PDB file of C-alpha atoms in Angstrom:
ATOM      1  CA  ASP A   1       3.655   5.695 -13.642  1.00 66.00           C
ATOM      2  CA  VAL A   2       6.372   2.971 -12.602  1.00 62.00           C
ATOM      3  CA  LYS A   3       9.663   3.239 -15.514  1.00 89.00           C
ATOM      4  CA  VAL A   4      11.877   0.380 -15.764  1.00 94.00           C
ATOM      5  CA  THR A   5      14.515   0.732 -18.636  1.00 95.00           C
ATOM      6  CA  GLN A   6      16.696  -1.978 -20.006  1.00 95.00           C
ATOM      7  CA  SER A   7      19.789   0.258 -21.634  1.00 91.00           C
ATOM      8  CA  SER A   8      19.340  -1.836 -24.878  1.00 92.00           C
ATOM      9  CA  ARG A   9      16.483  -3.620 -27.203  1.00 93.00           C
ATOM     10  CA  TYR A  10      19.124  -5.534 -29.189  1.00 95.00           C
ATOM     11  CA  LEU A  11      22.779  -6.659 -28.555  1.00 96.00           C
ATOM     12  CA  VAL A  12      25.006  -8.925 -30.557  1.00 97.00           C
ATOM     13  CA  LYS A  13      28.214 -10.236 -28.570  1.00 97.00           C
ATOM     14  CA  ARG A  14      30.552 -12.555 -29.761  1.00 97.00           C
ATOM     15  CA  THR A  15      31.273 -15.883 -27.175  1.00 97.00           C
ATOM     16  CA  GLY A  16      33.663 -15.274 -24.587  1.00 97.00           C
ATOM     17  CA  GLU A  17      32.735 -11.862 -24.627  1.00 97.00           C
ATOM     18  CA  LYS A  18      31.608  -9.958 -21.300  1.00 97.00           C
ATOM     19  CA  VAL A  19      28.393  -8.611 -21.612  1.00 97.00           C
ATOM     20  CA  PHE A  20      26.806  -6.366 -18.893  1.00 97.00           C
ATOM     21  CA  LEU A  21      22.775  -5.630 -19.104  1.00 97.00           C
ATOM     22  CA  GLU A  22      21.923  -3.181 -17.299  1.00 97.00           C
ATOM     23  CA  CYS A  23      18.647  -1.992 -15.504  1.00 97.00           C
ATOM     24  CA  VAL A  24      17.076   1.034 -14.133  1.00 97.00           C
ATOM     25  CA  GLN A  25      13.707   1.431 -12.123  1.00 96.00           C
ATOM     26  CA  ASP A  26      12.838   5.318 -10.922  1.00 94.00           C
ATOM     27  CA  MET A  27       9.937   4.334  -8.394  1.00 89.00           C
ATOM     28  CA  ASP A  28      12.657   3.543  -5.338  1.00 92.00           C
ATOM     29  CA  HIS A  29      11.592  -0.140  -5.330  1.00 92.00           C
ATOM     30  CA  GLU A  30      13.596  -2.702  -3.258  1.00 92.00           C
ATOM     31  CA  ASN A  31      13.091  -5.209  -5.244  1.00 92.00           C
ATOM     32  CA  MET A  32      14.563  -5.999  -8.689  1.00 94.00           C
ATOM     33  CA  PHE A  33      14.817  -9.301 -10.640  1.00 94.00           C
ATOM     34  CA  TRP A  34      16.681 -10.620 -14.085  1.00 96.00           C
ATOM     35  CA  TYR A  35      14.359 -13.221 -15.915  1.00 95.00           C
ATOM     36  CA  ARG A  36      15.882 -14.784 -18.762  1.00 96.00           C
ATOM     37  CA  GLN A  37      12.763 -15.979 -21.669  1.00 94.00           C
ATOM     38  CA  ASP A  38      12.884 -18.915 -23.518  1.00 92.00           C
ATOM     39  CA  PRO A  39       9.706 -19.936 -25.983  1.00 84.00           C
ATOM     40  CA  GLY A  40       7.998 -22.951 -24.166  1.00 80.00           C
ATOM     41  CA  LEU A  41       9.990 -22.147 -21.026  1.00 85.00           C
ATOM     42  CA  GLY A  42       8.554 -19.110 -20.083  1.00 87.00           C
ATOM     43  CA  LEU A  43      10.237 -16.661 -17.352  1.00 91.00           C
ATOM     44  CA  ARG A  44      12.842 -17.792 -15.669  1.00 92.00           C
ATOM     45  CA  LEU A  45      14.414 -16.073 -12.841  1.00 92.00           C
ATOM     46  CA  ILE A  46      18.160 -15.465 -12.846  1.00 95.00           C
ATOM     47  CA  TYR A  47      18.729 -13.559  -9.541  1.00 95.00           C
ATOM     48  CA  PHE A  48      16.697 -11.304  -7.335  1.00 92.00           C
ATOM     49  CA  SER A  49      17.904  -8.606  -5.177  1.00 94.00           C
ATOM     50  CA  TYR A  50      16.201  -7.237  -2.371  1.00 91.00           C
ATOM     51  CA  ASP A  51      18.241  -4.084  -1.303  1.00 91.00           C
ATOM     52  CA  VAL A  52      21.291  -2.843  -2.510  1.00 93.00           C
ATOM     53  CA  LYS A  53      24.068  -5.323  -2.367  1.00 90.00           C
ATOM     54  CA  MET A  54      21.720  -7.912  -1.506  1.00 91.00           C
ATOM     55  CA  LYS A  55      20.851 -10.603  -4.273  1.00 92.00           C
ATOM     56  CA  GLU A  56      19.426 -14.115  -4.153  1.00 91.00           C
ATOM     57  CA  LYS A  57      20.171 -16.709  -6.846  1.00 93.00           C
ATOM     58  CA  GLY A  58      17.057 -17.330  -8.589  1.00 91.00           C
ATOM     59  CA  ASP A  59      16.204 -20.713 -10.716  1.00 89.00           C
ATOM     60  CA  ILE A  60      19.241 -20.715 -13.392  1.00 94.00           C
ATOM     61  CA  PRO A  61      22.112 -18.478 -11.870  1.00 96.00           C
ATOM     62  CA  GLU A  62      24.835 -20.540 -13.782  1.00 96.00           C
ATOM     63  CA  GLY A  63      27.081 -18.328 -16.071  1.00 96.00           C
ATOM     64  CA  TYR A  64      25.925 -15.200 -15.087  1.00 97.00           C
ATOM     65  CA  SER A  65      26.339 -12.505 -11.916  1.00 97.00           C
ATOM     66  CA  VAL A  66      24.810  -9.510 -10.584  1.00 97.00           C
ATOM     67  CA  SER A  67      25.745  -6.148  -9.284  1.00 97.00           C
ATOM     68  CA  ARG A  68      23.561  -3.708  -7.238  1.00 97.00           C
ATOM     69  CA  GLU A  69      25.387  -0.787  -5.866  1.00 96.00           C
ATOM     70  CA  LYS A  70      22.393   1.461  -5.916  1.00 96.00           C
ATOM     71  CA  LYS A  71      18.523   1.022  -5.289  1.00 96.00           C
ATOM     72  CA  GLU A  72      17.584   2.311  -8.958  1.00 96.00           C
ATOM     73  CA  ARG A  73      20.525  -0.095 -10.503  1.00 97.00           C
ATOM     74  CA  PHE A  74      20.259  -3.894 -11.300  1.00 97.00           C
ATOM     75  CA  SER A  75      23.222  -4.856 -13.798  1.00 97.00           C
ATOM     76  CA  LEU A  76      23.220  -8.677 -15.018  1.00 98.00           C
ATOM     77  CA  ILE A  77      26.636  -9.684 -16.224  1.00 98.00           C
ATOM     78  CA  LEU A  78      27.679 -12.678 -18.448  1.00 97.00           C
ATOM     79  CA  GLU A  79      31.240 -13.110 -17.702  1.00 94.00           C
ATOM     80  CA  SER A  80      31.958 -15.288 -20.726  1.00 96.00           C
ATOM     81  CA  ALA A  81      29.197 -15.115 -23.044  1.00 97.00           C
ATOM     82  CA  SER A  82      28.191 -18.891 -25.022  1.00 97.00           C
ATOM     83  CA  THR A  83      25.987 -19.263 -27.573  1.00 97.00           C
ATOM     84  CA  ASN A  84      23.336 -21.042 -25.099  1.00 96.00           C
ATOM     85  CA  GLN A  85      22.858 -17.702 -23.470  1.00 98.00           C
ATOM     86  CA  THR A  86      21.109 -16.193 -26.463  1.00 97.00           C
ATOM     87  CA  SER A  87      17.796 -15.246 -25.114  1.00 97.00           C
ATOM     88  CA  MET A  88      15.442 -12.324 -24.155  1.00 96.00           C
ATOM     89  CA  TYR A  89      16.410 -10.806 -20.428  1.00 97.00           C
ATOM     90  CA  LEU A  90      13.528  -9.216 -19.073  1.00 95.00           C
ATOM     91  CA  CYS A  91      14.218  -7.087 -15.580  1.00 96.00           C
ATOM     92  CA  ALA A  92      11.868  -6.134 -12.996  1.00 93.00           C
ATOM     93  CA  SER A  93      10.919  -4.019  -9.959  1.00 93.00           C
ATOM     94  CA  SER A  94       8.534  -4.417  -7.284  1.00 89.00           C
ATOM     95  CA  LEU A  95       8.245  -3.628  -3.456  1.00 86.00           C
ATOM     96  CA  PRO A  96       7.945  -5.830  -0.883  1.00 82.00           C
ATOM     97  CA  ALA A  97       4.471  -5.840   0.094  1.00 78.00           C
ATOM     98  CA  VAL A  98       3.211  -5.796  -3.045  1.00 78.00           C
ATOM     99  CA  PRO A  99       2.382  -8.764  -5.021  1.00 75.00           C
ATOM    100  CA  GLU A 100       3.233  -6.935  -8.315  1.00 82.00           C
ATOM    101  CA  ALA A 101       5.937  -6.611 -10.513  1.00 87.00           C
ATOM    102  CA  PHE A 102       6.475  -3.615 -13.143  1.00 90.00           C
ATOM    103  CA  PHE A 103       9.076  -4.804 -16.165  1.00 92.00           C
ATOM    104  CA  GLY A 104      11.276  -3.454 -18.716  1.00 93.00           C
ATOM    105  CA  GLN A 105      10.659  -3.798 -22.348  1.00 92.00           C
ATOM    106  CA  GLY A 106      13.492  -6.345 -22.518  1.00 93.00           C
ATOM    107  CA  THR A 107      16.949  -6.872 -24.154  1.00 96.00           C
ATOM    108  CA  ARG A 108      17.139  -9.840 -26.899  1.00 95.00           C
ATOM    109  CA  LEU A 109      20.840 -11.147 -26.656  1.00 97.00           C
ATOM    110  CA  THR A 110      22.429 -12.793 -29.523  1.00 97.00           C
ATOM    111  CA  VAL A 111      25.811 -14.471 -29.011  1.00 97.00           C
ATOM    112  CA  VAL A 112      27.538 -15.295 -31.675  1.00 97.00           C
TER     113      VAL A 112
ATOM    114  CA  ALA B   1       6.967 -25.649  -4.211  1.00 75.00           C
ATOM    115  CA  GLN B   2       4.651 -23.410  -6.192  1.00 83.00           C
ATOM    116  CA  LYS B   3       4.027 -24.068 -10.157  1.00 91.00           C
ATOM    117  CA  VAL B   4       2.049 -22.433 -12.773  1.00 94.00           C
ATOM    118  CA  THR B   5       0.984 -24.664 -16.107  1.00 95.00           C
ATOM    119  CA  GLN B   6      -0.580 -22.914 -19.292  1.00 96.00           C
ATOM    120  CA  ALA B   7      -1.326 -26.349 -21.399  1.00 94.00           C
ATOM    121  CA  GLN B   8      -1.631 -24.069 -24.477  1.00 96.00           C
ATOM    122  CA  THR B   9       1.200 -23.400 -26.092  1.00 94.00           C
ATOM    123  CA  GLU B  10      -0.677 -21.379 -28.987  1.00 96.00           C
ATOM    124  CA  ILE B  11      -4.155 -20.647 -29.910  1.00 97.00           C
ATOM    125  CA  SER B  12      -5.188 -19.169 -33.098  1.00 97.00           C
ATOM    126  CA  VAL B  13      -8.813 -17.774 -33.389  1.00 97.00           C
ATOM    127  CA  VAL B  14     -10.520 -15.558 -36.156  1.00 97.00           C
ATOM    128  CA  GLU B  15     -11.633 -11.734 -35.222  1.00 97.00           C
ATOM    129  CA  LYS B  16     -14.386 -11.736 -33.269  1.00 97.00           C
ATOM    130  CA  GLU B  17     -14.282 -14.967 -31.805  1.00 97.00           C
ATOM    131  CA  ASP B  18     -13.906 -15.707 -27.758  1.00 97.00           C
ATOM    132  CA  VAL B  19     -11.290 -17.498 -26.789  1.00 97.00           C
ATOM    133  CA  THR B  20     -10.141 -19.057 -23.303  1.00 97.00           C
ATOM    134  CA  LEU B  21      -6.937 -18.958 -21.910  1.00 98.00           C
ATOM    135  CA  ASP B  22      -6.335 -21.610 -19.095  1.00 97.00           C
ATOM    136  CA  CYS B  23      -4.012 -21.460 -15.741  1.00 98.00           C
ATOM    137  CA  VAL B  24      -3.764 -24.154 -13.692  1.00 98.00           C
ATOM    138  CA  TYR B  25      -1.438 -23.347 -10.356  1.00 97.00           C
ATOM    139  CA  GLU B  26       0.125 -25.598  -7.729  1.00 95.00           C
ATOM    140  CA  THR B  27       1.085 -23.776  -3.895  1.00 92.00           C
ATOM    141  CA  ARG B  28       0.852 -25.156  -0.556  1.00 89.00           C
ATOM    142  CA  ASP B  29       0.437 -21.586   1.089  1.00 88.00           C
ATOM    143  CA  THR B  30      -3.193 -20.348   1.629  1.00 89.00           C
ATOM    144  CA  THR B  31      -2.526 -16.766   0.735  1.00 89.00           C
ATOM    145  CA  TYR B  32      -1.115 -15.881  -2.704  1.00 91.00           C
ATOM    146  CA  TYR B  33      -1.465 -13.893  -5.709  1.00 91.00           C
ATOM    147  CA  LEU B  34      -2.216 -14.668  -9.132  1.00 93.00           C
ATOM    148  CA  PHE B  35      -1.488 -12.523 -12.303  1.00 93.00           C
ATOM    149  CA  TRP B  36      -1.787 -12.214 -15.671  1.00 96.00           C
ATOM    150  CA  TYR B  37       0.753 -10.227 -17.815  1.00 95.00           C
ATOM    151  CA  LYS B  38       0.533  -9.513 -21.854  1.00 96.00           C
ATOM    152  CA  GLN B  39       3.254  -9.361 -24.055  1.00 94.00           C
ATOM    153  CA  PRO B  40       2.870  -7.895 -27.131  1.00 92.00           C
ATOM    154  CA  PRO B  41       5.476  -8.353 -29.917  1.00 88.00           C
ATOM    155  CA  SER B  42       7.262  -5.142 -28.669  1.00 84.00           C
ATOM    156  CA  GLY B  43       8.456  -7.365 -25.790  1.00 85.00           C
ATOM    157  CA  GLU B  44       7.377  -5.422 -22.462  1.00 86.00           C
ATOM    158  CA  LEU B  45       5.016  -7.360 -20.224  1.00 90.00           C
ATOM    159  CA  VAL B  46       1.781  -5.552 -19.386  1.00 90.00           C
ATOM    160  CA  PHE B  47       0.185  -6.145 -16.155  1.00 90.00           C
ATOM    161  CA  LEU B  48      -3.499  -7.458 -16.152  1.00 93.00           C
ATOM    162  CA  ILE B  49      -4.955  -8.259 -13.420  1.00 91.00           C
ATOM    163  CA  ARG B  50      -4.193  -9.342  -9.657  1.00 90.00           C
ATOM    164  CA  ARG B  51      -6.324 -11.566  -7.430  1.00 90.00           C
ATOM    165  CA  ASN B  52      -5.631 -12.721  -3.967  1.00 89.00           C
ATOM    166  CA  SER B  53      -6.505 -16.006  -2.752  1.00 91.00           C
ATOM    167  CA  PHE B  54      -9.396 -15.170  -0.746  1.00 89.00           C
ATOM    168  CA  ASP B  55     -11.272 -13.651  -3.590  1.00 86.00           C
ATOM    169  CA  GLU B  56     -13.211 -15.845  -5.598  1.00 84.00           C
ATOM    170  CA  GLN B  57     -15.307 -13.322  -7.389  1.00 83.00           C
ATOM    171  CA  ASN B  58     -14.842 -13.283 -11.328  1.00 84.00           C
ATOM    172  CA  GLU B  59     -13.785 -10.260 -12.466  1.00 85.00           C
ATOM    173  CA  ILE B  60     -14.660  -8.610 -15.653  1.00 86.00           C
ATOM    174  CA  SER B  61     -13.095  -5.361 -17.334  1.00 87.00           C
ATOM    175  CA  GLY B  62     -14.173  -4.490 -20.854  1.00 92.00           C
ATOM    176  CA  ARG B  63     -13.810  -7.536 -23.274  1.00 94.00           C
ATOM    177  CA  TYR B  64     -11.546  -9.559 -20.444  1.00 94.00           C
ATOM    178  CA  SER B  65     -12.967 -11.445 -17.926  1.00 93.00           C
ATOM    179  CA  TRP B  66     -11.121 -13.925 -15.748  1.00 93.00           C
ATOM    180  CA  ASN B  67     -12.319 -16.910 -13.273  1.00 94.00           C
ATOM    181  CA  PHE B  68     -10.668 -18.101 -10.636  1.00 94.00           C
ATOM    182  CA  GLN B  69     -11.760 -21.558  -8.965  1.00 93.00           C
ATOM    183  CA  LYS B  70      -9.938 -22.447  -5.851  1.00 92.00           C
ATOM    184  CA  SER B  71     -11.609 -25.851  -6.281  1.00 93.00           C
ATOM    185  CA  THR B  72      -9.621 -26.788  -9.474  1.00 95.00           C
ATOM    186  CA  SER B  73      -6.824 -24.475  -8.635  1.00 95.00           C
ATOM    187  CA  SER B  74      -7.205 -22.779 -11.899  1.00 96.00           C
ATOM    188  CA  PHE B  75      -7.333 -18.803 -12.931  1.00 96.00           C
ATOM    189  CA  ASN B  76      -8.746 -18.669 -16.763  1.00 96.00           C
ATOM    190  CA  PHE B  77      -8.980 -15.440 -18.687  1.00 96.00           C
ATOM    191  CA  THR B  78     -11.414 -15.087 -21.568  1.00 96.00           C
ATOM    192  CA  ILE B  79     -11.239 -12.419 -24.381  1.00 96.00           C
ATOM    193  CA  THR B  80     -14.727 -11.825 -25.601  1.00 96.00           C
ATOM    194  CA  ALA B  81     -14.869 -10.744 -29.607  1.00 97.00           C
ATOM    195  CA  SER B  82     -11.354 -11.196 -30.140  1.00 97.00           C
ATOM    196  CA  GLN B  83      -9.373  -8.533 -32.206  1.00 97.00           C
ATOM    197  CA  VAL B  84      -6.384  -8.049 -33.848  1.00 96.00           C
ATOM    198  CA  VAL B  85      -4.485  -6.247 -31.387  1.00 95.00           C
ATOM    199  CA  ASP B  86      -4.990  -9.094 -28.585  1.00 97.00           C
ATOM    200  CA  SER B  87      -2.125 -10.740 -30.381  1.00 97.00           C
ATOM    201  CA  ALA B  88       0.299 -11.215 -27.886  1.00 97.00           C
ATOM    202  CA  VAL B  89       1.907 -13.871 -25.246  1.00 96.00           C
ATOM    203  CA  TYR B  90       0.000 -14.304 -22.132  1.00 97.00           C
ATOM    204  CA  PHE B  91       1.498 -15.167 -19.026  1.00 95.00           C
ATOM    205  CA  CYS B  92      -0.571 -16.180 -15.865  1.00 96.00           C
ATOM    206  CA  ALA B  93       1.977 -16.050 -12.711  1.00 94.00           C
ATOM    207  CA  LEU B  94       1.659 -16.851  -8.796  1.00 92.00           C
ATOM    208  CA  SER B  95       3.163 -15.328  -5.995  1.00 89.00           C
ATOM    209  CA  GLU B  96       3.075 -16.607  -2.575  1.00 85.00           C
ATOM    210  CA  ALA B  97       2.840 -14.689   0.596  1.00 76.00           C
ATOM    211  CA  GLY B  98       6.107 -14.159   2.573  1.00 72.00           C
ATOM    212  CA  ARG B  99       8.184 -11.951   4.040  1.00 64.00           C
ATOM    213  CA  ASN B 100       8.856 -10.453   0.616  1.00 71.00           C
ATOM    214  CA  TYR B 101       6.559 -11.055  -2.449  1.00 65.00           C
ATOM    215  CA  GLY B 102       9.119 -11.161  -5.136  1.00 68.00           C
ATOM    216  CA  GLN B 103      10.953 -14.125  -3.740  1.00 68.00           C
ATOM    217  CA  ASN B 104       8.252 -16.190  -4.815  1.00 72.00           C
ATOM    218  CA  PHE B 105       7.117 -15.122  -8.559  1.00 82.00           C
ATOM    219  CA  VAL B 106       6.552 -17.845 -10.616  1.00 88.00           C
ATOM    220  CA  PHE B 107       5.356 -17.846 -14.131  1.00 91.00           C
ATOM    221  CA  GLY B 108       4.117 -20.250 -16.327  1.00 93.00           C
ATOM    222  CA  PRO B 109       5.314 -21.035 -19.945  1.00 92.00           C
ATOM    223  CA  GLY B 110       3.056 -18.608 -21.579  1.00 94.00           C
ATOM    224  CA  THR B 111       0.502 -18.938 -24.370  1.00 96.00           C
ATOM    225  CA  ARG B 112       0.738 -17.485 -27.520  1.00 96.00           C
ATOM    226  CA  LEU B 113      -2.507 -16.233 -29.039  1.00 97.00           C
ATOM    227  CA  SER B 114      -2.370 -15.147 -32.921  1.00 97.00           C
ATOM    228  CA  VAL B 115      -5.956 -13.585 -33.756  1.00 97.00           C
ATOM    229  CA  LEU B 116      -6.396 -13.422 -37.635  1.00 96.00           C
ATOM    230  CA  PRO B 117      -8.556 -10.523 -39.559  1.00 94.00           C
TER     231      PRO B 117
END
């Protein structure tokens, strides 16, 4: 079974803090994604990575950056957290030739 | 550009009722995939079904069934004899063919289903 693991289920951070959300997958998938989920808006893509050190901006990259130094790990970075970044963050992975994504359990981030 | 619409924001039914969740999509591609995911209160998205654009056959899996109609760009999901455990947010998604499917993965806003005992 594919397993996508996010480092935290719940996080509370202060405004202005640098925040790291970590995601690890164990199936050697090339693609990894970070989504943000907000009520009524569904999942919106923040960043997409199709290989180590390769990334593409999604629909809402502002205020975020990512890092992929190893194939199995994809980190989302909030350089200076703001209250409008309070949300549920979901990581996913997939193979390029297979149209299916596998998701982690999500991290609910609250910025106070 | 591709788009997925789920017009029903929230639905409440009583246990054992049948319920249909609507999904309408937009795409200019002729080759694409459609998906349904379930998100229970635990938060993880659980894959339910994938359908490719060349296969309009309806599918049934236990109490779940899916109706794909290209003529109306719809991919609706029906739960028969609903149960409390079906309570979740359900997402419809679209992935267009390309050099990498992951680049074109788009989700609808989700429908929150509450099944009351």
